[in-house]
mmCIF file of C-alpha atoms in Angstrom:
data_model
loop_
_atom_site.group_PDB
_atom_site.id
_atom_site.type_symbol
_atom_site.label_atom_id
_atom_site.label_comp_id
_atom_site.label_asym_id
_atom_site.label_seq_id
_atom_site.Cartn_x
_atom_site.Cartn_y
_atom_site.Cartn_z
ATOM 1 C CA MET A 74 21.579 -23.974 105.884
ATOM 2 C CA GLY A 75 17.795 -23.491 105.948
ATOM 3 C CA CYS A 76 15.266 -26.170 105.179
ATOM 4 C CA CYS A 77 14.679 -24.513 101.789
ATOM 5 C CA ASP A 78 18.292 -25.034 100.820
ATOM 6 C CA THR A 79 17.996 -28.721 100.038
ATOM 7 C CA PRO A 80 21.441 -29.919 98.928
ATOM 8 C CA GLY A 81 21.606 -30.592 95.177
ATOM 9 C CA LEU A 82 18.033 -29.517 94.468
ATOM 10 C CA MET A 83 17.186 -26.392 92.475
ATOM 11 C CA PRO A 84 14.145 -24.398 93.658
ATOM 12 C CA VAL A 85 11.157 -24.589 91.300
ATOM 13 C CA SER A 86 11.161 -20.853 90.514
ATOM 14 C CA THR A 87 14.867 -20.965 89.619
ATOM 15 C CA ALA A 88 14.342 -24.018 87.412
ATOM 16 C CA ILE A 89 11.498 -22.350 85.512
ATOM 17 C CA SER A 90 13.569 -19.195 85.017
ATOM 18 C CA THR A 91 16.430 -21.325 83.651
ATOM 19 C CA LEU A 92 14.087 -23.109 81.252
ATOM 20 C CA LEU A 93 12.748 -19.813 79.910
ATOM 21 C CA GLU A 94 16.180 -18.179 79.651
ATOM 22 C CA ASN A 95 17.275 -21.014 77.388
ATOM 23 C CA THR A 96 14.172 -20.971 75.178
ATOM 24 C CA THR A 97 14.014 -18.874 72.011
ATOM 25 C CA PRO A 98 10.550 -18.348 70.466
ATOM 26 C CA LEU A 99 9.945 -19.820 67.039
ATOM 27 C CA THR A 100 9.701 -17.378 64.139
ATOM 28 C CA GLN A 101 8.421 -19.643 61.344
ATOM 29 C CA THR A 102 4.770 -19.094 60.448
ATOM 30 C CA ASP A 103 1.842 -20.863 58.829
ATOM 31 C CA VAL A 104 -1.214 -19.416 57.144
ATOM 32 C CA VAL A 105 -4.342 -21.308 58.174
ATOM 33 C CA SER A 106 -8.016 -20.943 57.405
ATOM 34 C CA LEU A 107 -10.150 -19.453 60.152
ATOM 35 C CA MET A 108 -11.876 -22.816 60.527
ATOM 36 C CA ASP A 109 -8.491 -24.349 61.452
ATOM 37 C CA ALA A 110 -7.232 -21.446 63.573
ATOM 38 C CA GLN A 111 -8.550 -22.748 66.899
ATOM 39 C CA ASN A 112 -5.730 -23.269 69.439
ATOM 40 C CA ARG A 113 -3.096 -21.546 67.280
ATOM 41 C CA ILE A 114 -0.916 -18.567 68.224
ATOM 42 C CA THR A 115 -1.126 -15.354 66.207
ATOM 43 C CA ALA A 116 2.142 -14.385 64.494
ATOM 44 C CA GLU A 117 1.236 -10.718 64.050
ATOM 45 C CA ASP A 118 -1.185 -8.105 65.285
ATOM 46 C CA ILE A 119 -4.574 -8.569 63.629
ATOM 47 C CA CYS A 120 -6.209 -5.257 62.686
ATOM 48 C CA SER A 121 -9.839 -4.809 61.731
ATOM 49 C CA PRO A 122 -10.369 -4.280 57.989
ATOM 50 C CA ILE A 123 -13.846 -2.848 58.628
ATOM 51 C CA ASN A 124 -15.944 -0.933 61.110
ATOM 52 C CA VAL A 125 -18.177 -3.066 63.325
ATOM 53 C CA PRO A 126 -21.002 -2.409 62.891
ATOM 54 C CA PRO A 127 -20.383 -1.185 59.335
ATOM 55 C CA PHE A 128 -23.555 0.918 59.432
ATOM 56 C CA ALA A 129 -25.648 2.553 62.130
ATOM 57 C CA ASN A 130 -28.234 0.034 63.297
ATOM 58 C CA SER A 131 -31.057 -0.283 65.752
ATOM 59 C CA ALA A 132 -30.584 -1.730 69.226
ATOM 60 C CA MET A 133 -34.335 -2.334 69.548
ATOM 61 C CA ASP A 134 -37.448 -3.449 67.703
ATOM 62 C CA GLY A 135 -39.354 -0.215 67.293
ATOM 63 C CA TYR A 136 -39.567 2.879 65.127
ATOM 64 C CA ALA A 137 -36.852 5.109 63.699
ATOM 65 C CA LEU A 138 -37.674 8.784 63.596
ATOM 66 C CA ARG A 139 -36.398 12.341 63.602
ATOM 67 C CA CYS A 140 -36.571 13.876 67.069
ATOM 68 C CA ALA A 141 -37.666 17.173 65.487
ATOM 69 C CA ASP A 142 -40.723 15.460 63.966
ATOM 70 C CA LEU A 143 -41.723 13.989 67.325
ATOM 71 C CA GLU A 144 -41.539 17.421 68.924
ATOM 72 C CA LYS A 145 -44.213 18.614 66.480
ATOM 73 C CA SER A 146 -46.560 15.646 66.863
ATOM 74 C CA ARG A 147 -46.775 12.528 69.048
ATOM 75 C CA THR A 148 -48.448 10.646 66.188
ATOM 76 C CA LEU A 149 -46.456 9.896 63.046
ATOM 77 C CA THR A 150 -47.363 7.972 59.914
ATOM 78 C CA MET A 151 -45.330 4.847 59.222
ATOM 79 C CA ALA A 152 -43.655 5.396 55.843
ATOM 80 C CA GLY A 153 -41.825 2.091 55.465
ATOM 81 C CA LYS A 154 -39.882 -0.671 57.112
ATOM 82 C CA SER A 155 -36.222 -1.561 57.727
ATOM 83 C CA PHE A 156 -35.309 -5.181 58.469
ATOM 84 C CA ALA A 157 -31.936 -6.839 59.068
ATOM 85 C CA GLY A 158 -30.465 -7.321 55.598
ATOM 86 C CA ILE A 159 -33.357 -5.449 53.956
ATOM 87 C CA PRO A 160 -32.890 -1.750 54.714
ATOM 88 C CA PHE A 161 -35.462 0.960 53.997
ATOM 89 C CA GLU A 162 -34.897 2.595 50.623
ATOM 90 C CA GLY A 163 -36.507 5.531 48.891
ATOM 91 C CA GLN A 164 -37.758 8.907 49.990
ATOM 92 C CA TRP A 165 -38.570 9.404 53.660
ATOM 93 C CA PRO A 166 -41.090 12.225 54.072
ATOM 94 C CA GLU A 167 -40.923 14.605 57.003
ATOM 95 C CA GLY A 168 -43.367 13.914 59.807
ATOM 96 C CA THR A 169 -43.212 10.131 59.340
ATOM 97 C CA CYS A 170 -41.426 7.202 60.983
ATOM 98 C CA ILE A 171 -39.910 3.902 59.850
ATOM 99 C CA ARG A 172 -40.706 0.515 61.370
ATOM 100 C CA ILE A 173 -37.317 -1.012 62.292
ATOM 101 C CA MET A 174 -36.039 -4.293 63.740
ATOM 102 C CA THR A 175 -33.040 -4.991 65.955
ATOM 103 C CA GLY A 176 -29.840 -4.926 63.916
ATOM 104 C CA ALA A 177 -31.458 -3.292 60.903
ATOM 105 C CA GLU A 178 -29.843 -0.274 59.238
ATOM 106 C CA VAL A 179 -31.080 3.052 60.558
ATOM 107 C CA PRO A 180 -32.444 5.183 57.696
ATOM 108 C CA GLU A 181 -30.377 8.225 56.799
ATOM 109 C CA GLY A 182 -31.593 11.219 58.783
ATOM 110 C CA ALA A 183 -33.014 9.234 61.714
ATOM 111 C CA ASP A 184 -31.560 10.285 65.047
ATOM 112 C CA ALA A 185 -33.512 8.063 67.467
ATOM 113 C CA VAL A 186 -35.301 4.735 67.771
ATOM 114 C CA ILE A 187 -38.212 4.336 70.164
ATOM 115 C CA MET A 188 -38.979 0.788 71.260
ATOM 116 C CA GLN A 189 -42.285 -0.684 70.177
ATOM 117 C CA GLU A 190 -43.432 -1.044 73.798
ATOM 118 C CA GLN A 191 -43.603 2.762 73.991
ATOM 119 C CA THR A 192 -46.102 3.122 71.139
ATOM 120 C CA ASN A 193 -49.778 2.688 70.316
ATOM 121 C CA VAL A 194 -50.378 1.410 66.798
ATOM 122 C CA ASP A 195 -53.507 2.099 64.739
ATOM 123 C CA GLY A 196 -52.865 0.876 61.210
ATOM 124 C CA ASP A 197 -50.067 3.041 59.864
ATOM 125 C CA GLN A 198 -50.605 5.691 62.550
ATOM 126 C CA ILE A 199 -48.012 5.344 65.336
ATOM 127 C CA THR A 200 -48.566 7.267 68.575
ATOM 128 C CA PHE A 201 -45.496 7.525 70.786
ATOM 129 C CA THR A 202 -45.990 7.404 74.545
ATOM 130 C CA ALA A 203 -42.420 8.459 75.356
ATOM 131 C CA SER A 204 -40.157 11.239 74.201
ATOM 132 C CA ALA A 205 -36.823 10.649 72.442
ATOM 133 C CA THR A 206 -33.267 11.847 72.929
ATOM 134 C CA ALA A 207 -30.634 12.157 70.212
ATOM 135 C CA GLN A 208 -29.061 8.807 69.204
ATOM 136 C CA GLN A 209 -31.331 6.862 71.532
ATOM 137 C CA ASN A 210 -31.187 3.074 70.822
ATOM 138 C CA ILE A 211 -28.879 3.599 67.822
ATOM 139 C CA ARG A 212 -25.596 1.730 67.535
ATOM 140 C CA PRO A 213 -23.259 4.013 65.568
ATOM 141 C CA ILE A 214 -20.775 2.917 62.890
ATOM 142 C CA GLY A 215 -17.716 1.387 64.545
ATOM 143 C CA ASP A 216 -19.429 1.233 67.933
ATOM 144 C CA ASP A 217 -17.843 -2.182 68.666
ATOM 145 C CA VAL A 218 -14.650 -2.088 66.547
ATOM 146 C CA LYS A 219 -13.073 0.769 64.621
ATOM 147 C CA GLN A 220 -11.508 0.053 61.226
ATOM 148 C CA GLY A 221 -7.716 -0.307 61.611
ATOM 149 C CA ALA A 222 -7.850 -1.047 65.355
ATOM 150 C CA VAL A 223 -5.779 -3.935 66.733
ATOM 151 C CA VAL A 224 -8.354 -6.500 67.779
ATOM 152 C CA ILE A 225 -6.039 -9.428 68.555
ATOM 153 C CA PRO A 226 -2.375 -8.813 69.464
ATOM 154 C CA LYS A 227 0.542 -10.900 68.260
ATOM 155 C CA GLY A 228 1.180 -13.907 70.486
ATOM 156 C CA THR A 229 -2.467 -14.583 71.369
ATOM 157 C CA LEU A 230 -3.899 -18.082 71.647
ATOM 158 C CA LEU A 231 -6.979 -18.261 69.434
ATOM 159 C CA THR A 232 -9.894 -19.697 71.409
ATOM 160 C CA PRO A 233 -13.700 -19.728 71.025
ATOM 161 C CA ARG A 234 -13.541 -16.106 72.225
ATOM 162 C CA GLU A 235 -11.263 -14.859 69.436
ATOM 163 C CA VAL A 236 -12.258 -16.976 66.425
ATOM 164 C CA PRO A 237 -15.828 -15.591 66.197
ATOM 165 C CA MET A 238 -14.368 -12.086 66.471
ATOM 166 C CA LEU A 239 -12.288 -12.739 63.356
ATOM 167 C CA ALA A 240 -15.339 -14.134 61.575
ATOM 168 C CA THR A 241 -17.215 -10.943 62.449
ATOM 169 C CA LEU A 242 -14.466 -9.010 60.677
ATOM 170 C CA GLY A 243 -14.653 -11.216 57.581
ATOM 171 C CA ILE A 244 -11.104 -12.506 58.041
ATOM 172 C CA ALA A 245 -10.811 -15.867 56.260
ATOM 173 C CA ASN A 246 -7.133 -16.712 56.876
ATOM 174 C CA VAL A 247 -4.794 -16.103 59.809
ATOM 175 C CA THR A 248 -1.002 -16.020 60.034
ATOM 176 C CA VAL A 249 0.077 -18.098 63.025
ATOM 177 C CA ILE A 250 3.307 -19.321 64.596
ATOM 178 C CA ARG A 251 4.356 -22.780 63.500
ATOM 179 C CA LYS A 252 3.473 -25.369 66.126
ATOM 180 C CA PRO A 253 6.422 -26.516 68.264
ATOM 181 C CA LYS A 254 7.427 -30.043 67.336
ATOM 182 C CA VAL A 255 7.753 -32.227 70.405
ATOM 183 C CA ALA A 256 9.134 -35.762 70.125
ATOM 184 C CA PHE A 257 8.375 -37.912 73.150
ATOM 185 C CA PHE A 258 8.989 -41.450 74.316
ATOM 186 C CA SER A 259 8.907 -43.556 77.461
ATOM 187 C CA THR A 260 11.834 -45.597 78.668
ATOM 188 C CA GLY A 261 11.927 -48.865 80.581
ATOM 189 C CA ASP A 262 12.042 -52.626 80.062
ATOM 190 C CA GLU A 263 9.015 -53.048 82.339
ATOM 191 C CA LEU A 264 6.611 -51.096 80.116
ATOM 192 C CA ARG A 265 3.948 -52.698 77.971
ATOM 193 C CA GLN A 266 1.502 -51.188 75.503
ATOM 194 C CA VAL A 267 -2.145 -50.778 76.426
ATOM 195 C CA GLY A 268 -4.059 -53.845 75.291
ATOM 196 C CA GLU A 269 -1.162 -56.290 75.721
ATOM 197 C CA PRO A 270 -1.145 -58.851 78.534
ATOM 198 C CA LEU A 271 1.130 -58.065 81.461
ATOM 199 C CA GLY A 272 3.964 -60.370 82.395
ATOM 200 C CA LYS A 273 5.660 -60.654 85.753
ATOM 201 C CA GLY A 274 6.975 -57.288 86.944
ATOM 202 C CA GLU A 275 5.471 -55.410 84.003
ATOM 203 C CA ILE A 276 3.189 -52.355 83.945
ATOM 204 C CA TYR A 277 1.283 -50.449 81.297
ATOM 205 C CA ASP A 278 2.820 -47.319 79.825
ATOM 206 C CA SER A 279 0.366 -44.566 80.736
ATOM 207 C CA ASN A 280 2.892 -41.739 80.528
ATOM 208 C CA ARG A 281 2.802 -41.352 76.757
ATOM 209 C CA TYR A 282 -0.973 -40.910 76.963
ATOM 210 C CA THR A 283 -0.520 -38.174 79.562
ATOM 211 C CA ILE A 284 2.125 -36.420 77.480
ATOM 212 C CA ARG A 285 0.185 -36.699 74.220
ATOM 213 C CA ALA A 286 -3.058 -35.422 75.749
ATOM 214 C CA MET A 287 -1.347 -32.404 77.304
ATOM 215 C CA LEU A 288 0.749 -31.588 74.221
ATOM 216 C CA ASP A 289 -2.399 -31.546 72.086
ATOM 217 C CA LYS A 290 -3.906 -28.942 74.410
ATOM 218 C CA MET A 291 -0.671 -26.931 74.370
ATOM 219 C CA SER A 292 -0.903 -26.411 70.595
ATOM 220 C CA CYS A 293 2.096 -28.624 69.800
ATOM 221 C CA GLU A 294 2.828 -31.103 67.035
ATOM 222 C CA ALA A 295 3.286 -34.299 69.027
ATOM 223 C CA ILE A 296 5.647 -36.954 67.640
ATOM 224 C CA ASP A 297 5.145 -40.257 69.466
ATOM 225 C CA MET A 298 8.275 -42.410 69.345
ATOM 226 C CA GLY A 299 6.884 -45.210 71.505
ATOM 227 C CA VAL A 300 8.669 -47.075 74.278
ATOM 228 C CA ILE A 301 12.460 -47.396 74.254
ATOM 229 C CA PRO A 302 13.980 -50.230 76.313
ATOM 230 C CA ASP A 303 16.789 -49.689 78.814
ATOM 231 C CA CYS A 304 19.490 -50.201 76.215
ATOM 232 C CA PRO A 305 22.160 -47.486 75.827
ATOM 233 C CA ASP A 306 22.482 -47.917 72.059
ATOM 234 C CA GLN A 307 18.726 -47.817 71.421
ATOM 235 C CA LEU A 308 18.323 -44.831 73.733
ATOM 236 C CA ARG A 309 21.127 -42.954 71.973
ATOM 237 C CA ASP A 310 19.556 -43.672 68.598
ATOM 238 C CA ALA A 311 16.175 -42.499 69.872
ATOM 239 C CA PHE A 312 17.620 -39.243 71.188
ATOM 240 C CA LEU A 313 19.462 -38.500 67.964
ATOM 241 C CA LYS A 314 16.441 -39.307 65.804
ATOM 242 C CA ALA A 315 14.219 -37.172 68.030
ATOM 243 C CA ALA A 316 16.661 -34.255 67.787
ATOM 244 C CA GLU A 317 16.465 -34.393 63.990
ATOM 245 C CA VAL A 318 12.670 -34.078 63.827
ATOM 246 C CA SER A 319 11.736 -31.896 66.807
ATOM 247 C CA ASP A 320 12.274 -28.662 68.675
ATOM 248 C CA VAL A 321 11.858 -30.329 72.061
ATOM 249 C CA ILE A 322 12.454 -33.866 73.293
ATOM 250 C CA VAL A 323 10.318 -35.033 76.214
ATOM 251 C CA THR A 324 11.021 -38.378 77.856
ATOM 252 C CA SER A 325 9.532 -40.168 80.846
ATOM 253 C CA GLY A 326 11.673 -42.378 83.023
ATOM 254 C CA GLY A 327 15.401 -42.954 82.960
ATOM 255 C CA VAL A 328 16.387 -39.742 84.746
ATOM 256 C CA SER A 329 16.900 -40.972 88.305
ATOM 257 C CA VAL A 330 19.978 -42.679 89.731
ATOM 258 C CA GLY A 331 19.280 -46.343 89.086
ATOM 259 C CA GLU A 332 21.754 -48.689 87.401
ATOM 260 C CA ALA A 333 19.637 -48.852 84.250
ATOM 261 C CA ASP A 334 19.114 -45.074 83.947
ATOM 262 C CA TYR A 335 21.358 -44.232 81.014
ATOM 263 C CA THR A 336 19.866 -40.892 79.975
ATOM 264 C CA LYS A 337 22.388 -38.735 81.821
ATOM 265 C CA ASP A 338 25.316 -40.598 80.303
ATOM 266 C CA ILE A 339 23.895 -40.140 76.804
ATOM 267 C CA LEU A 340 23.290 -36.442 77.379
ATOM 268 C CA ASP A 341 26.844 -35.998 78.579
ATOM 269 C CA GLN A 342 28.012 -37.529 75.291
ATOM 270 C CA GLU A 343 25.494 -36.131 72.795
ATOM 271 C CA GLY A 344 24.305 -32.876 74.372
ATOM 272 C CA ASP A 345 24.443 -30.670 77.436
ATOM 273 C CA VAL A 346 22.833 -30.972 80.850
ATOM 274 C CA GLY A 347 21.455 -27.707 82.194
ATOM 275 C CA PHE A 348 20.279 -29.040 85.533
ATOM 276 C CA TRP A 349 19.312 -32.331 87.129
ATOM 277 C CA LYS A 350 16.937 -32.611 90.100
ATOM 278 C CA ILE A 351 14.675 -29.863 91.388
ATOM 279 C CA ALA A 352 12.994 -29.219 94.714
ATOM 280 C CA ILE A 353 9.535 -30.316 93.613
ATOM 281 C CA LYS A 354 7.294 -33.130 94.795
ATOM 282 C CA PRO A 355 6.381 -35.224 92.977
ATOM 283 C CA GLY A 356 8.979 -34.951 90.247
ATOM 284 C CA LYS A 357 12.380 -34.367 91.856
ATOM 285 C CA PRO A 358 14.430 -36.145 89.140
ATOM 286 C CA PHE A 359 13.505 -33.654 86.396
ATOM 287 C CA ALA A 360 16.278 -32.993 83.867
ATOM 288 C CA PHE A 361 16.797 -30.166 81.406
ATOM 289 C CA GLY A 362 19.377 -29.776 78.681
ATOM 290 C CA THR A 363 19.931 -29.985 74.941
ATOM 291 C CA VAL A 364 20.518 -32.703 72.375
ATOM 292 C CA LYS A 365 21.988 -31.224 69.189
ATOM 293 C CA ASP A 366 19.645 -28.284 68.414
ATOM 294 C CA ALA A 367 16.681 -29.627 70.402
ATOM 295 C CA LEU A 368 15.766 -28.768 73.960
ATOM 296 C CA PHE A 369 15.430 -31.740 76.285
ATOM 297 C CA CYS A 370 13.033 -32.183 79.207
ATOM 298 C CA GLY A 371 13.464 -35.443 81.063
ATOM 299 C CA LEU A 372 10.442 -36.256 83.188
ATOM 300 C CA PRO A 373 10.441 -38.830 86.010
ATOM 301 C CA GLY A 374 8.862 -42.207 85.378
ATOM 302 C CA ASN A 375 6.056 -42.148 87.939
ATOM 303 C CA PRO A 376 2.704 -41.222 86.343
ATOM 304 C CA VAL A 377 1.749 -38.324 88.618
ATOM 305 C CA SER A 378 5.288 -36.911 88.451
ATOM 306 C CA VAL A 379 4.997 -36.826 84.656
ATOM 307 C CA LEU A 380 1.808 -34.781 84.739
ATOM 308 C CA VAL A 381 2.988 -32.416 87.485
ATOM 309 C CA THR A 382 6.355 -31.610 85.889
ATOM 310 C CA LEU A 383 4.852 -31.289 82.417
ATOM 311 C CA HIS A 384 2.284 -28.876 83.855
ATOM 312 C CA ALA A 385 4.577 -26.855 86.098
ATOM 313 C CA MET A 386 7.884 -26.940 84.193
ATOM 314 C CA VAL A 387 7.381 -27.792 80.515
ATOM 315 C CA GLN A 388 4.159 -25.847 79.915
ATOM 316 C CA PRO A 389 5.759 -22.375 80.318
ATOM 317 C CA LEU A 390 8.697 -23.467 78.130
ATOM 318 C CA LEU A 391 6.381 -24.583 75.316
ATOM 319 C CA ALA A 392 4.303 -21.424 75.645
ATOM 320 C CA LYS A 393 7.380 -19.259 75.140
ATOM 321 C CA LEU A 394 8.720 -21.465 72.349
ATOM 322 C CA GLY A 395 5.384 -21.282 70.539
ATOM 323 C CA GLY A 396 5.279 -17.488 70.731
ATOM 324 C CA HIS A 397 2.377 -17.348 73.186
ATOM 325 C CA THR A 398 3.225 -13.956 74.695
ATOM 326 C CA GLN A 399 -0.187 -13.669 76.368
ATOM 327 C CA TRP A 400 0.340 -16.888 78.342
ATOM 328 C CA GLN A 401 0.002 -16.601 82.113
ATOM 329 C CA PRO A 402 0.673 -19.143 84.875
ATOM 330 C CA THR A 403 -2.376 -20.706 86.460
ATOM 331 C CA ILE A 404 -4.036 -18.311 88.878
ATOM 332 C CA ALA A 405 -3.156 -18.902 92.543
ATOM 333 C CA LEU A 406 -5.932 -18.564 95.122
ATOM 334 C CA LYS A 407 -5.993 -18.662 98.901
ATOM 335 C CA ALA A 408 -8.162 -21.307 100.542
ATOM 336 C CA LYS A 409 -8.704 -22.762 103.991
ATOM 337 C CA ALA A 410 -7.626 -26.341 104.608
ATOM 338 C CA ALA A 411 -10.684 -28.532 105.202
ATOM 339 C CA THR A 412 -8.456 -31.537 105.888
ATOM 340 C CA ARG A 413 -4.922 -32.060 107.160
ATOM 341 C CA PHE A 414 -2.161 -32.081 104.529
ATOM 342 C CA LYS A 415 0.945 -34.106 105.315
ATOM 343 C CA LYS A 416 4.259 -32.631 104.185
ATOM 344 C CA SER A 417 7.930 -32.529 105.074
ATOM 345 C CA PRO A 418 9.981 -29.350 104.496
ATOM 346 C CA GLY A 419 12.472 -29.323 101.635
ATOM 347 C CA ARG A 420 10.462 -29.376 98.394
ATOM 348 C CA THR A 421 7.526 -27.472 96.893
ATOM 349 C CA ASP A 422 4.710 -30.001 97.005
ATOM 350 C CA TYR A 423 2.001 -30.166 94.337
ATOM 351 C CA GLN A 424 -0.656 -32.164 96.172
ATOM 352 C CA ARG A 425 -3.819 -33.355 94.476
ATOM 353 C CA ALA A 426 -6.852 -31.717 96.032
ATOM 354 C CA VAL A 427 -10.475 -30.664 95.646
ATOM 355 C CA TYR A 428 -11.691 -27.142 96.324
ATOM 356 C CA HIS A 429 -15.205 -25.877 96.915
ATOM 357 C CA VAL A 430 -16.912 -22.649 97.979
ATOM 358 C CA ASP A 431 -19.238 -22.711 100.974
ATOM 359 C CA THR A 432 -22.505 -20.784 101.313
ATOM 360 C CA GLU A 433 -20.654 -17.793 102.791
ATOM 361 C CA GLY A 434 -18.231 -17.584 99.876
ATOM 362 C CA GLN A 435 -15.249 -19.091 101.686
ATOM 363 C CA LEU A 436 -12.924 -21.236 99.565
ATOM 364 C CA TRP A 437 -12.014 -24.606 101.124
ATOM 365 C CA VAL A 438 -9.625 -27.287 99.944
ATOM 366 C CA SER A 439 -9.394 -30.979 100.823
ATOM 367 C CA THR A 440 -6.818 -33.625 99.996
ATOM 368 C CA THR A 441 -7.886 -36.384 97.610
ATOM 369 C CA GLY A 442 -5.995 -38.928 99.680
ATOM 370 C CA ASN A 443 -2.993 -40.963 98.573
ATOM 371 C CA GLN A 444 -0.301 -38.540 97.376
ATOM 372 C CA GLY A 445 2.135 -41.178 96.175
ATOM 373 C CA SER A 446 3.724 -40.345 92.823
ATOM 374 C CA GLY A 447 2.265 -43.502 91.316
ATOM 375 C CA ALA A 448 -1.277 -42.982 92.659
ATOM 376 C CA PHE A 449 -3.088 -41.589 89.643
ATOM 377 C CA SER A 450 -6.567 -42.216 91.049
ATOM 378 C CA SER A 451 -6.176 -39.332 93.506
ATOM 379 C CA LEU A 452 -5.334 -37.077 90.541
ATOM 380 C CA SER A 453 -8.372 -38.112 88.516
ATOM 381 C CA GLN A 454 -10.550 -37.093 91.490
ATOM 382 C CA ALA A 455 -8.900 -33.678 91.919
ATOM 383 C CA ASN A 456 -9.821 -30.267 90.506
ATOM 384 C CA CYS A 457 -6.769 -28.359 91.743
ATOM 385 C CA PHE A 458 -3.257 -28.558 93.108
ATOM 386 C CA ALA A 459 -2.616 -27.514 96.688
ATOM 387 C CA ILE A 460 0.771 -25.800 96.379
ATOM 388 C CA LEU A 461 2.584 -26.330 99.665
ATOM 389 C CA GLU A 462 5.636 -24.108 99.994
ATOM 390 C CA GLN A 463 9.135 -25.573 100.023
ATOM 391 C CA ASP A 464 9.924 -24.707 103.656
ATOM 392 C CA ARG A 465 6.497 -25.677 105.014
ATOM 393 C CA GLY A 466 5.611 -28.742 107.056
ATOM 394 C CA HIS A 467 2.241 -30.330 107.827
ATOM 395 C CA ILE A 468 -0.843 -28.159 107.274
ATOM 396 C CA ASP A 469 -3.624 -28.430 109.814
ATOM 397 C CA VAL A 470 -7.350 -27.791 109.336
ATOM 398 C CA ASN A 471 -8.226 -24.084 108.944
ATOM 399 C CA GLU A 472 -4.713 -23.070 107.928
ATOM 400 C CA ASP A 473 -4.302 -21.035 104.755
ATOM 401 C CA VAL A 474 -3.329 -22.986 101.635
ATOM 402 C CA THR A 475 -2.439 -21.755 98.144
ATOM 403 C CA ILE A 476 -4.294 -23.609 95.410
ATOM 404 C CA GLU A 477 -4.081 -23.657 91.627
ATOM 405 C CA PRO A 478 -7.375 -24.678 89.993
ATOM 406 C CA PHE A 479 -6.722 -26.922 87.009
ATOM 407 C CA ASN A 480 -6.341 -24.842 83.845
ATOM 408 C CA ALA A 481 -7.539 -25.607 80.313
ATOM 409 C CA VAL A 482 -4.671 -28.047 79.741
ATOM 410 C CA LEU A 483 -5.801 -30.292 82.603
ATOM 411 C CA ASN A 484 -9.569 -29.904 82.162
#
């Protein structure tokens, strides 16, 4: 048995594949206004109802003309003006030119625009100091987008890159996939709400804040069910209620092997357990299964483990569930270790780290210090994960390290 074959632990890649194999994308849709479309997933291909630009327009401030007229004389009389939103209208005599501004409609018959810097102006007499070529400085109809073209495919997350594109096309409403409903709660008698005084042996529940913040960025409808004490009956009720109102149940705590960890027993009675424990650090006691018709993701109780497993395991599940077909895992980059990274073989280790690029363009990565699963301060200082392979041991300075810069969910 190799060091990668840790008894009872499923490799991370296998666990993610299992999650995705058991996830069916939602098909229900909503129609939302463009103003509310940010961070939603398109439910269908969006085709352009118009050409962009809808008319030939000038790429420069200058003068529109006929190349044939310029071949006869370098000096042309200005016969009118064309501004953005106020095009030139009327007869356009031969041997003349039209003053035109950037974005303004090119008069019918014009086949070039010469920029104003290449002219000498004397009243309405315009002398051109440069020759012209056909279609010079003219943006043709449909130069950016052709009418009927697919501009945004089905399954695309609408961001500040896509929303203005839709506005350009005059699209006021968008059909999007319904947001996945995710019910979440923390478990544990030791947990107290933020703002309450702490008693002996008690800690604040930070995990629900982590989960809520990340779910909001994952385009989910988050249903906060609070803190559930270590009581089998209350936990069972919470699971059943969550299954009624959500597509996915996410819990923190209660999935290890302690005497008061009742989650596995409840799942055995009320649902199915797909797997329990994966070869990841932090976050080994991650559970996946179903409760009634809802998927279940049981996160560990330690704060960093919650964030790491939600990022690495639950994020791809929610992307598939929400119909985000364009979703991609965080890009992996190669860096040189600027500090030593401590690690024992057996689990894929997501260590908190900081990367930077030196003056020669080399990417370096340093540990942020304490890698304990409860040490959140080292995470708040990080800008990436150093992904240390399952069978790898300690990493010395100058060794190659794979890093994942924090994506939009963590930034």
